[in-house]
Short mmCIF file of C-alpha atoms and ligand atoms in Angstrom, two decimals:
data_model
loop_
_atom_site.label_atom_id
_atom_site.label_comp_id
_atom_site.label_asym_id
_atom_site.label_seq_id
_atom_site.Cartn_x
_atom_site.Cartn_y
_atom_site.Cartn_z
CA UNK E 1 0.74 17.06 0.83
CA UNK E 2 0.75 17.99 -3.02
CA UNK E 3 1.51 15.75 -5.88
CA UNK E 4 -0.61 13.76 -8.26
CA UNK E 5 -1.00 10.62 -7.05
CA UNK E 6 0.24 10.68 -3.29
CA UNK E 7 2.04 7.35 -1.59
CA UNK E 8 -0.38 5.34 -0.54
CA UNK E 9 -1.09 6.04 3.44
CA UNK E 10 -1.22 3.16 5.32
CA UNK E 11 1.47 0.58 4.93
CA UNK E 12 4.36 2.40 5.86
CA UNK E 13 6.21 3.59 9.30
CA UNK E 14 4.52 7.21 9.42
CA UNK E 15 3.54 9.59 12.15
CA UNK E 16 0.69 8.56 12.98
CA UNK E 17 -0.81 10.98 16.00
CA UNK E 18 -0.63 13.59 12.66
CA UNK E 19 -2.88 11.30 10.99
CA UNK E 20 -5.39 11.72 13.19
CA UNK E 21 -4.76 14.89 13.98
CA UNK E 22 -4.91 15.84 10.20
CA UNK E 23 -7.94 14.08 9.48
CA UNK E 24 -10.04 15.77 12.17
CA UNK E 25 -8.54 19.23 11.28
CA UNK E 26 -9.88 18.86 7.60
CA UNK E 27 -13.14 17.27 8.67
CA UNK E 28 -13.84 20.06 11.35
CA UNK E 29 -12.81 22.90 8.43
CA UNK E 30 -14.83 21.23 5.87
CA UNK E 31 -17.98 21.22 7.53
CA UNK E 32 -17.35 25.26 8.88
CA UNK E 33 -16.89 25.74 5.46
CA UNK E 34 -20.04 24.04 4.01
CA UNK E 35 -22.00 24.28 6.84
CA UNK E 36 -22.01 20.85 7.27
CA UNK E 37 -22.96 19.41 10.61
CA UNK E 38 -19.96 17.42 12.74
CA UNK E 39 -21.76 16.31 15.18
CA UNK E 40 -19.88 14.59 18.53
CA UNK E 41 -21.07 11.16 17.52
CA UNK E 42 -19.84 11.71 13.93
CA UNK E 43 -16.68 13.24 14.89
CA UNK E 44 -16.24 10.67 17.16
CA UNK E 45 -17.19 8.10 14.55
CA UNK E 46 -14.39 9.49 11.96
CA UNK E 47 -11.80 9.64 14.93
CA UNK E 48 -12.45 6.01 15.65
CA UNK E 49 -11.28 4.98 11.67
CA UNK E 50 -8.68 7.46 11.65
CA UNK E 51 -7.33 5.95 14.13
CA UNK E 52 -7.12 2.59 12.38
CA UNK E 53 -5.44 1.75 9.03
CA UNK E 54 -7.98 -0.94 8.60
CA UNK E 55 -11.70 -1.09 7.60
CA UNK E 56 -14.12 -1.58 10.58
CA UNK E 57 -17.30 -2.78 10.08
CA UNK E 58 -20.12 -0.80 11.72
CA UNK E 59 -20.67 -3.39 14.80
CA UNK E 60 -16.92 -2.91 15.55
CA UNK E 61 -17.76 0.54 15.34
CA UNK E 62 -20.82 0.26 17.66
CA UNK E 63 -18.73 -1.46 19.85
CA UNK E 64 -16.25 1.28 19.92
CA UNK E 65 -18.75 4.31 20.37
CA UNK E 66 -19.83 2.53 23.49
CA UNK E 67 -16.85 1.87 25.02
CA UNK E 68 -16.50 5.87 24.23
CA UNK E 69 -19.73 6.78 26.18
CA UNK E 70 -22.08 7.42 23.10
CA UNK E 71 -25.24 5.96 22.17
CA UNK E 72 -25.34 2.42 21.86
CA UNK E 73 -28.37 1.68 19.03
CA UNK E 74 -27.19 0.30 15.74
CA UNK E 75 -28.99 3.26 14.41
CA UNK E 76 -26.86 6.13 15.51
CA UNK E 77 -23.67 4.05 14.20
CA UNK E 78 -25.25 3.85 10.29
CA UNK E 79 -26.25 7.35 10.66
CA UNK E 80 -23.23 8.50 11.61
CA UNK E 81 -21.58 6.47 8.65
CA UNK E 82 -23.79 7.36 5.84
CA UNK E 83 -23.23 11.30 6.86
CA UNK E 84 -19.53 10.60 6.75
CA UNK E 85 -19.11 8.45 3.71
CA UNK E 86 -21.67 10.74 1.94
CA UNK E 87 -19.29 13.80 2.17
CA UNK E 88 -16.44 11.75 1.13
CA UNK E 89 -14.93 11.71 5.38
CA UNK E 90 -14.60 7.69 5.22
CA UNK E 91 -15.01 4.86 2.40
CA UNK E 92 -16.84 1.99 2.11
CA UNK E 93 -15.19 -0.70 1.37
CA UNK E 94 -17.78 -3.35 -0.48
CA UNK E 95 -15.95 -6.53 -0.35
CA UNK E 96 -15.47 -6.09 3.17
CA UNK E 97 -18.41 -4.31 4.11
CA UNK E 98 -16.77 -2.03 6.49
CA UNK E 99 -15.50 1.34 6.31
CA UNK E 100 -11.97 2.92 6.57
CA UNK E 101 -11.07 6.85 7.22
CA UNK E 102 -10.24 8.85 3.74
CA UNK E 103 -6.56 9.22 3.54
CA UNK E 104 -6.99 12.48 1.49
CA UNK E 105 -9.49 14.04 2.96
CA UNK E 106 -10.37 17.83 1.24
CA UNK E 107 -10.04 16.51 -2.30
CA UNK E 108 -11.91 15.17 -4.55
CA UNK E 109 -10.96 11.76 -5.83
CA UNK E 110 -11.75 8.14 -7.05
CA UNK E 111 -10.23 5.88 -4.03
CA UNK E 112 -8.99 2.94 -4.81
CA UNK E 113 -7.98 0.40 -1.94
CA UNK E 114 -5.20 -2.58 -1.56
CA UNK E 115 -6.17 -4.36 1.14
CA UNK E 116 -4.23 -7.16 3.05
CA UNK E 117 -5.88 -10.65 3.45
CA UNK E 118 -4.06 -11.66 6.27
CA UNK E 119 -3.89 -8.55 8.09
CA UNK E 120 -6.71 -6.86 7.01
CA UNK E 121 -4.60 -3.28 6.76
CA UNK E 122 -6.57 -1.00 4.13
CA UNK E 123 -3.78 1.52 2.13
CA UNK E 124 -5.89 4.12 -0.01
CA UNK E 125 -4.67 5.60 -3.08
CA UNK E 126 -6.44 7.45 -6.41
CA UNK E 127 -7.97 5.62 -8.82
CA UNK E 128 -7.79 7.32 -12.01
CA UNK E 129 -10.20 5.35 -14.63
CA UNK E 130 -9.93 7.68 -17.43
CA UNK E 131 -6.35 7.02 -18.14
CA UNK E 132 -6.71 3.44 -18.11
CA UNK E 133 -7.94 0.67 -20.18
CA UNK E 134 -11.24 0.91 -18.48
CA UNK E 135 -10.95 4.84 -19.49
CA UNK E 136 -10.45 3.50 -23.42
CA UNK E 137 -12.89 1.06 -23.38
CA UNK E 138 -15.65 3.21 -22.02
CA UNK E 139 -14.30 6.28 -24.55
CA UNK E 140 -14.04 3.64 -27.25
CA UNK E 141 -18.16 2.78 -26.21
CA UNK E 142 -19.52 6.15 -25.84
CA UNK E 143 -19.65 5.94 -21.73
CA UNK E 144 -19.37 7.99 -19.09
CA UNK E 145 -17.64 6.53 -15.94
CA UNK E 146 -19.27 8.17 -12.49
CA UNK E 147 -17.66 5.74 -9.56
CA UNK E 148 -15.51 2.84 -9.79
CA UNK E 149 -14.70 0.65 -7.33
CA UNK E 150 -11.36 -0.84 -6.99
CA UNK E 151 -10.49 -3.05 -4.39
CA UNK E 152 -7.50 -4.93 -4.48
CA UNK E 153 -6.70 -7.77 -1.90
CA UNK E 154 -3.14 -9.42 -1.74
CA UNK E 155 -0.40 -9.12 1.36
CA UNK E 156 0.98 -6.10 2.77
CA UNK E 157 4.82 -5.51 3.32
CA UNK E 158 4.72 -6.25 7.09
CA UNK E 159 2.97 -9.85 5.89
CA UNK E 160 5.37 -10.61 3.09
CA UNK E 161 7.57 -12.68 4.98
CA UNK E 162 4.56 -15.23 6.24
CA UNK E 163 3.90 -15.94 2.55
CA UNK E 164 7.27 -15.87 0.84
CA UNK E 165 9.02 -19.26 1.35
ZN1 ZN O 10 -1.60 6.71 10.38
ZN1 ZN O 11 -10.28 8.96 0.02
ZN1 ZN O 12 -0.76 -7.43 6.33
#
């Protein structure tokens, strides 16, 4: 769990009970340690993306929490979402307009997302705009980048094969 710019999580054969497992750990220390406020329905929330590779969109979500027993008003779903993307738990993903778990969580970073059309499996990895062109061309221009957003779509290895002929 060191290294610059980690393997993306997502698209490969992993253990995946650890991803979960992992994710909640760091969540659950990250909030004792900034007195943040996990609440069941967030913690739930998070659990329910970790347990996916793929970006849910907050009906599916809904959906989910009430199969689980919680609260069934569209409200407590976006609440629960803007707590957990605020503190960097889960992503938005814009083009999809759904959400996917952080695959780093406990670091700060720049995500950047590949994201399979035909599956719809999200891999995260680290976008790192200053070494790029776009970090150039802003130097070059005087700018100072806050957030990008990178969000590539293509096919995933498990969805090669339907596309190669
Ligand atoms: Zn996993
Ligand atoms: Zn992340
Ligand atoms: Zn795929």
């Amino acid at each position: 769990m060191s290294g610059e710019n980690p393997a993306p999580v997502g698209f490969e054969q992993h253990d995946h009970a650890a991803c979960v497992g992992t994710g909640l750990a760091a969540a659950e220390a990250r909030c004792a340690a900034e007195g943040l406020r996990l609440t069941p329905v967030r913690r739930k929330v998070l659990e329910i993306l970790l347990q996916e590779h793929r970006a849910l969109g907050a009906y599916a979500i809904l959906d989910l929490l009430r199969e689980a027993g919680f609260g069934s008003q569209p409200p407590v779903a976006y609440r629960a979402l803007d707590f957990l993307a605020e503190h960097g738990f889960v992503h938005k993903i814009e083009r999809l307009n759904a959400f996917v778990a952080c695959a780093h969580p406990g670091t700060s970073h720049m995500p950047a997302f590949m994201i399979c059309r035909l599956c719809e499996a999200v891999a995260e990895t680290r976008s790192t705009p200053a070494r790029g062109s776009l970090g150039e061309a802003a130097r070059a221009a005087g700018f100072q980048i806050e957030r990008t957003v990178v969000e590539a779509e293509g096919v995933c290895p498990k969805c090669i094969d339907k596309v190669s002929s």
